């Protein structure tokens, strides 16, 4: 939530800030702003709404002589999305500016204290407090003043600070909000996420909580916020490139990311499974084999789409590795009474590795003695650094706010983990392992072959549905979480109210919603629950529900139930979730596009939820 970017070097700063903000806009688009040093002054531009509004006032000539600056794109927490509340925020003099991602929880008390001292506030934000706190502490040592101010605030922050009095310096710090530095020979960058750095460098340093960095042209010093002690931190080389975070001719990032799934799944599998035997090797997992063998229970923790991946994994792990699995939404897990201990393996699933609730969940699990494994897409993110072990998905950068390829890669990684646990614990025989492993290797090819046809059929089909007010999605067993995922995708990008249900649960209440205006998308592959699902579909049809069925090629019974059938090839029953996700994603995408919605940046949302 909120993106910050900063640069100190020899190049023109404004284009670098705008490009960085464009690449971080997925983090929030309520307002955007930037500031740069020029002739011992700070020049600030801000605009309400999307980055395009800022770009309209900051043309290419603005700040041409400046090579130090900060930018911000906002997801509003405190204060409405107005220009006054847009970052950067200044102190009373306008000589000191702050950009911030996070929440300063004790800002009201600090604001009252500062106002009593005569400080004048011009916004409703929590962030502005920090600018005035630094002003209050500042004599001529900016770093000392920032440290002093940070010692007064409670809550989360990734901040960037500039002061007219030191045009050669940019000071940044983090606590519980992501911040990464980029380094080159003659310049330093800060950003909330790696894509903002990719056009300039792949050499990065991940800052940890309560660390502060002082950036100059090609030089930097990292300090502890609390005691000012100097730190030496490793430089990591990122294997993403700038083109991976571009649309590559697609209308939207979401569509590009849907079509990237076959390759992303292959990347996640690559080098981890032997085709002939199905033997899985996860050397990087970083957890002791004996400990994994002895695990008595697994706690899966995640939010949103990643939680749906966890729900699928429960079916797989219990069936093939014989380990009881609990699945929690992270915001519940972190606050409930947990029966978690050293015999429980906690697995956190997260695309970003920065989601505040999931991060808090793994911290609690660690306190209770549980080992933590993170399944994550972003190398070096906070969760990957705090967990005991990491299994990376290799989806590549996901920019669309609606998660697509990250989800199918999470499923892929979780299926690999299932096979691995089964192999370690001897719960899968070699023939079954070969069969399941072979199915996983094949699934990317199947999805690749089906994508173009599915998109075309779904484009025609949605003409009859795009203006619906509500939608239901139903599925059984492994496809129940996919029904939840289909409903989430549709509501978040098209703003149509949608719910997902276990098909057998409909008659316990939701069936009352069925009438001739209610579209129901039913996932009904020819699997072990097929006949039960068909009975549920008959019940919907008997009440005039408008059925869209997604089933197995050749199942002619489905066309006797409705004219709207999407067929998919038969794959291993266990892998249906990967395949049945694809039409659900395309349905949401095509409906949202047809309704004229902003697919990549839906209202009220941000990609990385770093606040509670
Ligand atoms: O980065 P994470 O996987 O931890 O994010 C979790 C959710 O915020 C995320 O999946 C969200 O639900 C997406 N908008 C879904 O498309």
Coordinates of C-alpha atoms and ligand atoms in Angstrom, one line a residue:
X1 CA 0.0 0.0 0.0
X2 CA 1.6 3.2 -1.2
X3 CA 4.7 3.1 -3.3
X4 CA 7.8 5.2 -2.7
X5 CA 10.8 5.8 -5.0
X6 CA 13.9 7.9 -4.6
X7 CA 17.1 8.6 -6.5
X8 CA 20.4 10.3 -5.9
X9 CA 22.8 10.3 -8.8
X10 CA 23.9 12.2 -11.9
X11 CA 20.9 11.7 -14.2
X12 CA 17.8 13.8 -14.5
X13 CA 15.7 12.7 -11.6
X14 CA 12.1 13.5 -12.7
X15 CA 11.9 10.9 -15.5
X16 CA 13.4 8.3 -13.1
X17 CA 10.8 9.1 -10.5
X18 CA 7.9 9.0 -13.0
X19 CA 9.0 5.7 -14.4
X20 CA 9.4 4.3 -10.9
X21 CA 5.9 5.5 -9.9
X22 CA 4.5 4.0 -13.1
X23 CA 6.0 0.7 -12.0
X24 CA 4.7 1.1 -8.4
X25 CA 1.3 2.4 -9.3
X26 CA -0.2 -1.1 -8.6
X27 CA 0.5 -0.3 -4.9
X28 CA -2.0 2.6 -4.8
X29 CA -3.5 5.2 -7.1
X30 CA -5.4 7.6 -4.9
X31 CA -2.8 10.4 -5.6
X32 CA 0.7 10.8 -6.7
X33 CA 3.5 13.3 -6.0
X34 CA 7.2 14.0 -6.4
X35 CA 9.8 16.4 -5.1
X36 CA 13.3 17.3 -6.3
X37 CA 16.2 19.5 -5.2
X38 CA 16.9 22.5 -7.3
X39 CA 19.1 25.5 -6.4
X40 CA 19.0 24.7 -2.7
X41 CA 15.2 24.5 -2.8
X42 CA 12.8 21.7 -2.8
X43 CA 10.3 21.7 -5.7
X44 CA 7.1 19.7 -5.1
X45 CA 4.3 18.6 -7.5
X46 CA 1.2 16.6 -6.4
X47 CA -2.0 15.5 -8.0
X48 CA -5.1 13.7 -6.8
X49 CA -6.0 10.4 -8.6
X50 CA -3.9 8.4 -10.9
X51 CA -0.3 9.0 -11.9
X52 CA -1.5 10.3 -15.3
X53 CA -2.8 13.4 -13.4
X54 CA 0.6 14.1 -12.0
X55 CA 2.2 13.5 -15.4
X56 CA -0.2 16.1 -16.9
X57 CA 1.4 18.8 -14.7
X58 CA 5.0 17.5 -14.7
X59 CA 6.2 17.8 -18.3
X60 CA 9.5 16.5 -19.5
X61 CA 11.3 19.8 -18.9
X62 CA 10.4 20.1 -15.3
X63 CA 13.4 19.9 -13.0
X64 CA 15.8 19.2 -15.9
X65 CA 18.8 20.3 -13.8
X66 CA 17.9 18.2 -10.8
X67 CA 19.4 14.7 -10.0
X68 CA 18.0 14.0 -6.5
X69 CA 14.3 13.4 -5.6
X70 CA 11.5 11.4 -4.2
X71 CA 8.2 10.1 -5.5
X72 CA 5.1 8.6 -4.0
X73 CA 1.9 6.9 -5.1
X74 CA -0.8 6.7 -2.4
X75 CA -3.3 4.2 -1.2
X76 CA -5.3 6.3 1.3
X77 CA -5.4 5.3 5.0
X78 CA -5.6 8.5 7.0
X79 CA -7.4 11.3 5.1
X80 CA -9.4 11.3 1.9
X81 CA -7.7 11.0 -1.5
X82 CA -7.2 14.8 -2.0
X83 CA -4.3 16.8 -3.3
X84 CA -3.7 18.2 0.2
X85 CA -3.3 14.7 1.5
X86 CA -1.0 13.6 -1.3
X87 CA 2.6 13.0 -0.5
X88 CA 5.3 14.4 -0.3
X89 CA 4.4 16.2 2.9
X90 CA 6.4 19.1 4.2
X91 CA 7.4 20.7 7.5
X92 CA 6.3 24.3 8.3
X93 CA 9.1 25.8 6.3
X94 CA 8.6 23.7 3.2
X95 CA 12.4 22.9 3.3
X96 CA 11.9 19.4 4.5
X97 CA 9.8 16.7 2.8
X98 CA 8.7 13.2 3.7
X99 CA 7.2 10.4 1.7
X100 CA 5.8 7.4 3.6
X101 CA 4.3 4.0 3.2
X102 CA 2.7 2.6 6.4
X103 CA 0.7 3.8 9.4
X104 CA 2.0 5.9 12.3
X105 CA -0.3 4.6 15.0
X106 CA 0.4 7.3 17.6
X107 CA 0.1 10.2 15.2
X108 CA -2.9 11.9 16.9
X109 CA -1.0 12.4 20.2
X110 CA 2.1 13.6 18.4
X111 CA 0.1 16.0 16.2
X112 CA -1.5 17.6 19.3
X113 CA 1.9 17.9 20.9
X114 CA 3.4 19.5 17.8
X115 CA 0.4 21.8 17.3
X116 CA 0.8 23.0 20.8
X117 CA 4.3 23.9 20.0
X118 CA 3.1 26.0 17.0
X119 CA 3.5 23.6 14.1
X120 CA 1.0 24.2 11.3
X121 CA -0.5 21.2 9.6
X122 CA -1.9 21.2 6.1
X123 CA -3.2 17.7 5.7
X124 CA -5.2 15.0 7.6
X125 CA -2.5 12.4 7.2
X126 CA -0.5 10.6 9.8
X127 CA 2.6 11.1 7.7
X128 CA 2.8 14.9 8.1
X129 CA 3.5 14.4 11.8
X130 CA 6.9 12.9 10.8
X131 CA 7.9 15.9 8.8
X132 CA 7.2 18.2 11.7
X133 CA 8.9 15.9 14.2
X134 CA 12.0 15.9 12.1
X135 CA 11.8 19.7 11.8
X136 CA 11.5 19.9 15.6
X137 CA 14.7 17.8 16.1
X138 CA 16.7 19.4 13.2
X139 CA 19.7 21.7 13.8
X140 CA 22.2 20.8 11.1
X141 CA 22.4 17.0 11.3
X142 CA 19.6 15.5 9.2
X143 CA 20.4 11.9 10.0
X144 CA 20.3 12.5 13.8
X145 CA 17.0 14.4 13.4
X146 CA 15.4 11.6 11.4
X147 CA 16.6 9.0 14.0
X148 CA 15.2 11.2 16.8
X149 CA 11.8 11.6 15.1
X150 CA 11.6 7.8 14.3
X151 CA 12.2 7.1 18.0
X152 CA 9.0 8.9 18.8
X153 CA 6.7 7.1 16.3
X154 CA 4.9 3.8 16.7
X155 CA 3.7 1.8 13.8
X156 CA 4.9 0.9 10.3
X157 CA 6.9 3.0 7.9
X158 CA 9.0 3.0 4.8
X159 CA 10.1 6.6 4.6
X160 CA 12.2 8.9 2.4
X161 CA 13.3 12.3 3.6
X162 CA 14.9 15.2 1.7
X163 CA 16.1 18.5 3.2
X164 CA 16.9 21.7 1.3
X165 CA 19.9 22.1 3.6
X166 CA 21.6 18.9 2.4
X167 CA 21.1 18.6 -1.4
X168 CA 23.6 15.8 -1.6
X169 CA 21.7 13.5 0.8
X170 CA 18.6 11.3 0.8
X171 CA 17.7 9.6 4.0
X172 CA 15.4 6.5 4.1
X173 CA 14.3 4.1 6.8
X174 CA 11.9 1.1 7.3
X175 CA 9.9 -0.6 10.0
X176 CA 7.3 -3.2 9.0
X177 CA 6.9 -1.7 5.5
X178 CA 9.0 -2.9 2.5
X179 CA 11.9 -0.9 1.3
X180 CA 14.7 -2.0 -1.1
X181 CA 17.8 -0.1 -2.2
X182 CA 19.2 -0.2 -5.7
X183 CA 22.9 0.5 -6.3
X184 CA 25.0 1.4 -9.3
X185 CA 28.5 2.8 -9.6
X186 CA 27.3 6.4 -9.6
X187 CA 23.8 6.4 -8.1
X188 CA 21.6 5.0 -5.4
X189 CA 17.9 4.3 -5.4
X190 CA 15.2 3.4 -2.9
X191 CA 11.9 1.8 -3.8
X192 CA 9.0 -0.1 -2.2
X193 CA 9.4 -2.9 -4.7
X194 CA 11.9 -4.3 -7.2
X195 CA 10.1 -3.4 -10.5
X196 CA 10.8 0.3 -9.9
X197 CA 14.6 -0.5 -10.0
X198 CA 14.7 -2.9 -12.9
X199 CA 15.3 -0.3 -15.7
X200 CA 18.5 0.9 -13.9
X201 CA 19.9 -1.9 -11.8
X202 CA 19.5 -5.5 -10.6
X203 CA 21.8 -5.1 -7.7
X204 CA 19.7 -4.5 -4.6
X205 CA 20.0 -4.4 -0.8
X206 CA 16.9 -5.4 1.2
X207 CA 16.5 -3.2 4.3
X208 CA 15.3 -4.8 7.5
X209 CA 13.1 -3.4 10.3
X210 CA 14.5 -0.3 12.1
X211 CA 17.3 0.2 9.6
X212 CA 18.1 3.6 8.0
X213 CA 20.1 4.4 4.9
X214 CA 21.9 7.6 4.0
X215 CA 22.2 7.8 0.2
X216 CA 24.6 9.9 -1.8
X217 CA 25.8 9.6 -5.5
X218 CA 26.9 6.0 -5.7
X219 CA 27.6 5.7 -2.0
X220 CA 25.5 4.8 0.9
X221 CA 25.7 4.1 4.7
X222 CA 23.3 1.8 6.5
X223 CA 22.6 2.3 10.2
X224 CA 20.5 1.0 12.9
X225 CA 17.7 3.5 13.7
X226 CA 18.0 2.9 17.4
X227 CA 21.7 3.2 18.2
X228 CA 23.1 4.5 15.0
X229 CA 25.5 1.5 14.7
X230 CA 26.8 1.0 11.1
X231 CA 25.8 -2.1 9.2
X232 CA 27.2 -4.1 6.3
X233 CA 24.5 -5.8 4.3
X234 CA 24.8 -8.2 1.3
X235 CA 24.0 -7.0 -2.3
X236 CA 21.6 -9.4 -4.0
X237 CA 21.4 -9.8 -7.8
X238 CA 17.8 -10.1 -9.0
X239 CA 17.1 -12.4 -11.9
X240 CA 14.1 -10.4 -13.2
X241 CA 14.5 -7.9 -16.0
X242 CA 12.7 -4.7 -16.9
X243 CA 10.8 -6.2 -19.9
X244 CA 9.2 -8.7 -17.5
X245 CA 7.4 -5.9 -15.9
X246 CA 6.0 -4.4 -19.2
X247 CA 2.7 -5.2 -20.9
X248 CA 4.4 -6.6 -24.0
X249 CA 1.6 -5.6 -26.4
X250 CA -1.2 -7.0 -24.2
X251 CA -4.2 -4.6 -23.3
X252 CA -3.7 -5.2 -19.6
X253 CA -1.1 -6.7 -17.3
X254 CA -3.8 -9.1 -16.1
X255 CA -4.3 -10.5 -19.5
X256 CA -0.6 -10.8 -20.1
X257 CA -0.2 -12.6 -16.8
X258 CA -3.0 -15.0 -17.6
X259 CA -1.3 -15.9 -20.8
X260 CA 2.1 -16.2 -19.1
X261 CA 0.9 -19.0 -16.9
X262 CA 2.1 -22.0 -18.9
X263 CA 5.7 -20.7 -18.9
X264 CA 5.5 -19.5 -15.2
X265 CA 4.3 -23.0 -14.1
X266 CA 7.2 -24.6 -16.1
X267 CA 9.6 -22.2 -14.4
X268 CA 8.2 -23.1 -11.0
X269 CA 8.6 -26.9 -11.8
X270 CA 12.0 -26.5 -13.5
X271 CA 14.8 -28.5 -11.9
X272 CA 12.6 -29.7 -9.1
X273 CA 11.1 -32.9 -10.4
X274 CA 12.6 -35.8 -12.4
X275 CA 10.3 -36.6 -15.3
X276 CA 10.8 -40.4 -15.4
X277 CA 10.4 -41.0 -11.7
X278 CA 8.4 -38.1 -10.3
X279 CA 11.1 -37.7 -7.7
X280 CA 11.0 -34.2 -6.3
X281 CA 14.1 -32.4 -5.1
X282 CA 13.7 -29.1 -3.2
X283 CA 17.2 -28.5 -2.0
X284 CA 16.6 -24.8 -1.3
X285 CA 13.8 -25.4 1.1
X286 CA 16.2 -25.0 4.1
X287 CA 14.3 -27.3 6.5
X288 CA 15.7 -30.4 8.1
X289 CA 14.4 -33.7 6.6
X290 CA 14.1 -35.3 9.9
X291 CA 12.0 -32.4 11.2
X292 CA 9.8 -32.5 8.1
X293 CA 9.3 -36.2 8.6
X294 CA 8.3 -35.7 12.2
X295 CA 5.8 -32.9 11.6
X296 CA 2.5 -33.8 13.2
X297 CA 0.3 -31.0 11.7
X298 CA 0.6 -28.2 9.2
X299 CA -0.9 -24.8 9.6
X300 CA -1.4 -23.0 6.3
X301 CA -1.7 -19.2 6.6
X302 CA -2.5 -16.7 3.8
X303 CA -4.8 -14.0 2.6
X304 CA -7.0 -13.5 -0.4
X305 CA -6.1 -15.6 -3.5
X306 CA -3.1 -17.1 -1.6
X307 CA -5.6 -18.4 1.0
X308 CA -7.5 -20.1 -1.8
X309 CA -4.2 -21.9 -2.8
X310 CA -3.9 -23.0 0.8
X311 CA -7.4 -24.5 0.7
X312 CA -6.5 -26.6 -2.3
X313 CA -3.3 -27.7 -0.7
X314 CA -5.2 -29.0 2.3
X315 CA -6.9 -31.6 0.1
X316 CA -3.5 -32.6 -1.5
X317 CA -1.4 -32.8 1.6
X318 CA -3.9 -34.7 3.7
X319 CA -4.5 -37.2 0.9
X320 CA -0.9 -37.8 -0.3
X321 CA 1.3 -36.9 2.7
X322 CA -1.1 -38.0 5.4
X323 CA -0.5 -34.9 7.5
X324 CA -3.5 -33.1 9.1
X325 CA -3.7 -29.6 7.7
X326 CA -5.5 -26.5 9.1
X327 CA -6.0 -23.5 6.9
X328 CA -6.3 -20.0 8.3
X329 CA -6.9 -16.5 6.9
X330 CA -3.9 -14.7 8.3
X331 CA -5.9 -11.9 9.9
X332 CA -7.7 -14.5 12.0
X333 CA -4.7 -16.7 12.7
X334 CA -2.7 -13.8 14.1
X335 CA -5.2 -13.0 16.8
X336 CA -6.9 -16.3 17.7
X337 CA -5.8 -18.7 20.4
X338 CA -3.3 -20.9 18.5
X339 CA -2.5 -24.5 19.3
X340 CA 0.8 -24.2 17.4
X341 CA 4.1 -25.5 18.7
X342 CA 7.4 -27.1 17.6
X343 CA 5.6 -30.2 16.2
X344 CA 3.6 -28.0 13.8
X345 CA 5.0 -26.7 10.5
X346 CA 3.5 -23.3 9.6
X347 CA 3.4 -22.6 5.9
X348 CA 2.8 -19.0 4.8
X349 CA 1.7 -18.4 1.2
X350 CA 2.2 -15.0 -0.3
X351 CA 2.9 -13.6 -3.7
X352 CA 4.5 -10.4 -2.4
X353 CA 6.0 -11.7 0.8
X354 CA 5.0 -8.4 2.4
X355 CA 1.3 -8.8 3.4
X356 CA 1.1 -7.4 6.9
X357 CA -1.3 -10.0 8.3
X358 CA 0.6 -13.0 6.9
X359 CA 3.8 -11.6 8.2
X360 CA 2.3 -11.1 11.7
X361 CA 1.0 -14.7 11.5
X362 CA 4.5 -16.2 10.8
X363 CA 5.9 -14.1 13.7
X364 CA 3.4 -15.5 16.1
X365 CA 4.0 -19.0 14.8
X366 CA 7.8 -18.5 15.3
X367 CA 7.2 -17.3 18.9
X368 CA 5.2 -20.4 19.6
X369 CA 8.1 -22.6 18.5
X370 CA 6.8 -23.6 15.0
X371 CA 9.2 -23.8 12.1
X372 CA 8.0 -21.6 9.2
X373 CA 8.1 -22.3 5.5
X374 CA 7.2 -19.5 3.1
X375 CA 5.9 -20.1 -0.4
X376 CA 6.6 -16.8 -2.0
X377 CA 7.1 -15.1 -5.4
X378 CA 9.3 -12.1 -4.5
X379 CA 12.9 -12.9 -3.8
X380 CA 14.3 -11.2 -0.7
X381 CA 10.9 -10.0 0.5
X382 CA 10.4 -9.7 4.3
X383 CA 8.6 -13.1 4.7
X384 CA 11.4 -14.9 2.9
X385 CA 13.9 -13.4 5.2
X386 CA 12.0 -14.2 8.4
X387 CA 11.0 -17.7 7.6
X388 CA 13.1 -20.8 8.4
X389 CA 12.7 -22.1 4.9
X390 CA 11.5 -20.7 1.5
X391 CA 10.0 -22.3 -1.6
X392 CA 10.0 -19.8 -4.3
X393 CA 7.4 -19.7 -7.0
X394 CA 8.9 -18.5 -10.2
X395 CA 6.0 -16.6 -11.6
X396 CA 8.0 -13.5 -12.4
X397 CA 6.8 -10.0 -11.5
X398 CA 3.0 -9.8 -11.2
X399 CA 1.7 -6.3 -11.7
X400 CA -2.1 -6.7 -12.2
X401 CA -3.8 -6.2 -8.8
X402 CA -5.8 -9.3 -9.5
X403 CA -3.5 -12.3 -8.8
X404 CA -3.4 -14.8 -11.6
X405 CA -0.1 -16.4 -12.5
X406 CA 1.1 -16.1 -8.9
X407 CA -1.9 -18.3 -7.9
X408 CA -1.3 -21.1 -10.4
X409 CA 2.4 -21.0 -9.5
X410 CA 1.5 -21.3 -5.8
X411 CA -0.6 -24.3 -6.6
X412 CA 2.3 -25.8 -8.6
X413 CA 4.7 -25.2 -5.7
X414 CA 2.2 -26.7 -3.2
X415 CA 1.7 -29.8 -5.4
X416 CA 5.5 -30.2 -5.6
X417 CA 5.7 -29.8 -1.8
X418 CA 2.9 -32.4 -1.4
X419 CA 4.9 -34.9 -3.5
X420 CA 8.1 -34.1 -1.6
X421 CA 6.4 -34.6 1.8
X422 CA 4.8 -37.9 0.6
X423 CA 8.2 -39.0 -0.7
X424 CA 10.0 -38.2 2.6
X425 CA 7.3 -39.8 4.7
X426 CA 6.8 -42.8 2.4
X427 CA 3.1 -42.1 1.9
X428 CA 3.2 -42.2 -1.9
X429 CA 4.4 -45.3 -3.7
X430 CA 6.8 -44.8 -6.7
X431 CA 4.2 -45.6 -9.3
X432 CA 1.7 -43.0 -8.0
X433 CA 4.5 -40.5 -7.6
X434 CA 5.5 -41.0 -11.2
X435 CA 1.9 -40.7 -12.3
X436 CA 1.2 -37.5 -10.3
X437 CA 4.6 -35.9 -11.2
X438 CA 4.0 -36.6 -14.9
X439 CA 0.6 -35.0 -14.7
X440 CA 2.1 -31.9 -13.1
X441 CA 4.8 -31.7 -15.8
X442 CA 2.1 -31.9 -18.6
X443 CA -0.3 -29.4 -17.1
X444 CA 1.5 -26.3 -18.5
X445 CA 1.2 -27.7 -22.1
X446 CA -2.5 -28.4 -21.6
X447 CA -3.2 -24.8 -20.4
X448 CA -1.1 -23.4 -23.2
X449 CA -3.1 -25.3 -25.8
X450 CA -6.5 -24.2 -24.3
X451 CA -5.9 -20.5 -23.6
X452 CA -6.7 -18.9 -27.0
X453 CA -9.8 -21.0 -27.6
X454 CA -11.1 -20.4 -24.1
X455 CA -10.6 -16.7 -24.4
X456 CA -12.5 -16.6 -27.6
X457 CA -15.4 -18.7 -26.3
X458 CA -15.6 -16.7 -23.1
X459 CA -15.7 -13.4 -25.0
X460 CA -18.8 -14.6 -26.8
X461 CA -20.4 -16.0 -23.7
X462 CA -20.1 -13.0 -21.5
X463 CA -22.3 -10.9 -23.9
X464 CA -25.2 -12.7 -22.2
X465 CA -23.8 -12.2 -18.6
X466 CA -21.7 -9.0 -18.4
X467 CA -24.5 -6.9 -17.0
X468 CA -25.6 -9.3 -14.3
X469 CA -25.9 -7.9 -10.8
X470 CA -24.8 -11.0 -8.9
X471 CA -23.0 -14.3 -9.7
X472 CA -22.6 -17.5 -7.8
X473 CA -19.7 -19.9 -8.4
X474 CA -19.9 -23.5 -7.2
X475 CA -17.6 -26.5 -7.1
X476 CA -16.9 -29.6 -5.0
X477 CA -13.8 -30.9 -3.4
X478 CA -10.7 -29.5 -5.0
X479 CA -12.8 -27.2 -7.1
X480 CA -14.5 -25.6 -4.2
X481 CA -11.5 -23.2 -3.6
X482 CA -11.5 -22.5 -7.3
X483 CA -15.2 -21.4 -7.0
X484 CA -14.1 -19.0 -4.3
X485 CA -11.2 -17.8 -6.4
X486 CA -13.6 -17.3 -9.5
X487 CA -15.9 -15.2 -7.3
X488 CA -13.1 -13.1 -5.8
X489 CA -11.6 -12.4 -9.3
X490 CA -15.0 -11.3 -10.6
X491 CA -15.9 -9.1 -7.7
X492 CA -12.5 -7.4 -7.4
X493 CA -12.2 -6.3 -11.0
X494 CA -15.8 -6.0 -12.3
X495 CA -17.5 -4.9 -9.1
X496 CA -20.2 -7.5 -9.6
X497 CA -21.3 -9.1 -6.4
X498 CA -20.2 -12.7 -6.5
X499 CA -19.9 -15.6 -4.0
X500 CA -18.3 -19.0 -4.1
X501 CA -19.9 -22.0 -2.5
X502 CA -19.2 -25.7 -2.0
X503 CA -21.9 -27.1 -4.4
X504 CA -23.3 -29.3 -1.6
X505 CA -23.7 -26.3 0.7
X506 CA -26.2 -24.4 -1.6
X507 CA -29.2 -26.1 -0.2
X508 CA -28.3 -24.9 3.3
X509 CA -29.2 -21.3 2.5
X510 CA -27.8 -19.8 -0.7
X511 CA -30.2 -21.7 -3.0
X512 CA -32.8 -19.1 -1.9
X513 CA -30.9 -16.7 -4.1
X514 CA -31.5 -18.7 -7.2
X515 CA -33.9 -17.2 -9.8
X516 CA -33.9 -16.6 -13.5
X517 CA -31.6 -13.6 -13.0
X518 CA -28.9 -15.4 -11.1
X519 CA -26.0 -16.7 -13.2
X520 CA -24.3 -19.7 -11.6
X521 CA -20.9 -20.8 -12.8
X522 CA -20.5 -24.5 -11.9
X523 CA -17.2 -26.3 -12.1
X524 CA -18.1 -29.8 -12.8
X525 CA -15.2 -32.0 -14.2
X526 CA -15.7 -35.8 -14.5
X527 CA -14.1 -36.5 -11.2
X528 CA -15.0 -38.5 -8.1
X529 CA -17.7 -36.1 -7.1
X530 CA -19.2 -35.6 -10.5
X531 CA -22.5 -37.3 -9.9
X532 CA -23.1 -35.3 -6.7
X533 CA -22.2 -32.1 -8.5
X534 CA -24.6 -32.9 -11.3
X535 CA -27.4 -33.4 -8.8
X536 CA -26.6 -29.9 -7.3
X537 CA -26.7 -28.4 -10.8
X538 CA -30.2 -30.0 -11.4
X539 CA -31.4 -28.3 -8.3
X540 CA -30.2 -25.0 -9.6
X541 CA -31.8 -25.6 -13.0
X542 CA -35.1 -26.6 -11.4
X543 CA -35.1 -23.1 -9.9
X544 CA -34.4 -21.4 -13.2
X545 CA -30.8 -20.4 -12.4
X546 CA -28.8 -19.3 -15.4
X547 CA -26.1 -22.0 -15.7
X548 CA -22.7 -21.7 -17.1
X549 CA -21.0 -25.1 -16.8
X550 CA -17.3 -25.8 -17.0
X551 CA -16.7 -29.5 -17.5
X552 CA -14.8 -32.3 -19.2
X553 CA -14.6 -32.5 -23.0
X554 CA -17.1 -35.1 -24.3
X555 CA -19.5 -34.8 -21.4
X556 CA -22.6 -34.3 -23.5
X557 CA -24.9 -34.4 -20.5
X558 CA -23.8 -30.9 -19.7
X559 CA -25.3 -29.5 -22.9
X560 CA -28.6 -30.9 -21.9
X561 CA -28.5 -28.8 -18.8
X562 CA -27.6 -25.4 -20.5
X563 CA -26.4 -24.0 -23.7
X564 CA -23.4 -22.3 -22.0
X565 CA -20.8 -25.0 -21.5
X566 CA -17.1 -24.5 -21.5
X567 CA -15.2 -27.7 -22.1
X568 CA -11.7 -28.5 -20.8
X569 CA -9.6 -31.6 -21.6
X570 CA -9.4 -34.4 -19.0
X571 CA -6.3 -34.1 -16.7
X572 CA -5.5 -35.9 -13.5
X573 CA -8.2 -35.2 -11.0
X574 CA -5.7 -33.7 -8.5
X575 CA -4.6 -31.1 -11.1
X576 CA -8.1 -29.9 -12.0
X577 CA -7.7 -26.8 -9.8
X578 CA -4.8 -25.5 -12.0
X579 CA -6.9 -26.0 -15.2
X580 CA -10.3 -24.9 -13.9
X581 CA -8.8 -21.6 -12.6
X582 CA -8.1 -20.5 -16.2
X583 CA -11.7 -20.0 -17.4
X584 CA -12.6 -18.4 -14.0
X585 CA -9.8 -15.8 -14.6
X586 CA -10.8 -15.2 -18.2
X587 CA -14.4 -14.9 -17.3
X588 CA -13.6 -12.2 -14.7
X589 CA -11.2 -10.4 -17.1
X590 CA -13.6 -10.3 -20.1
X591 CA -16.6 -9.2 -18.0
X592 CA -14.6 -6.5 -16.3
X593 CA -13.2 -5.3 -19.7
X594 CA -16.6 -5.4 -21.3
X595 CA -18.0 -3.3 -18.4
X596 CA -15.2 -0.7 -19.0
X597 CA -13.6 -1.3 -15.6
X598 CA -10.0 -0.5 -14.9
X599 CA -8.8 -4.1 -14.9
X600 CA -5.3 -3.6 -13.6
X601 CA -6.1 -1.0 -11.0
X602 CA -9.5 -1.8 -9.5
X603 CA -11.0 0.8 -7.2
X604 CA -10.1 0.7 -3.5
X605 CA -7.5 -2.0 -3.9
X606 CA -3.7 -2.2 -3.9
X607 CA -1.5 -5.1 -4.9
X608 CA 0.5 -5.4 -1.7
X609 CA -1.5 -5.1 1.5
X610 CA 1.1 -3.9 4.0
X611 CA -1.3 -2.5 6.5
X612 CA -3.6 -4.4 8.8
Ligands
LIG1 O1 0.9 -10.9 -1.7 P1 -0.1 -11.9 -1.1 O2 -0.2 -13.2 -1.8 O3 0.2 -12.1 0.4 O4 -1.5 -11.1 -1.2 C1 -2.6 -11.7 -0.7 C2 -3.9 -10.9 -1.2 O5 -3.8 -9.6 -0.8 C3 -4.1 -11.1 -2.7 O6 -4.1 -12.4 -3.1 C4 -5.4 -10.4 -3.1 O7 -6.5 -11.1 -2.6 C5 -5.5 -10.3 -4.6 N1 -6.0 -9.0 -5.0 C6 -6.4 -11.3 -5.2 O8 -6.4 -11.2 -6.6

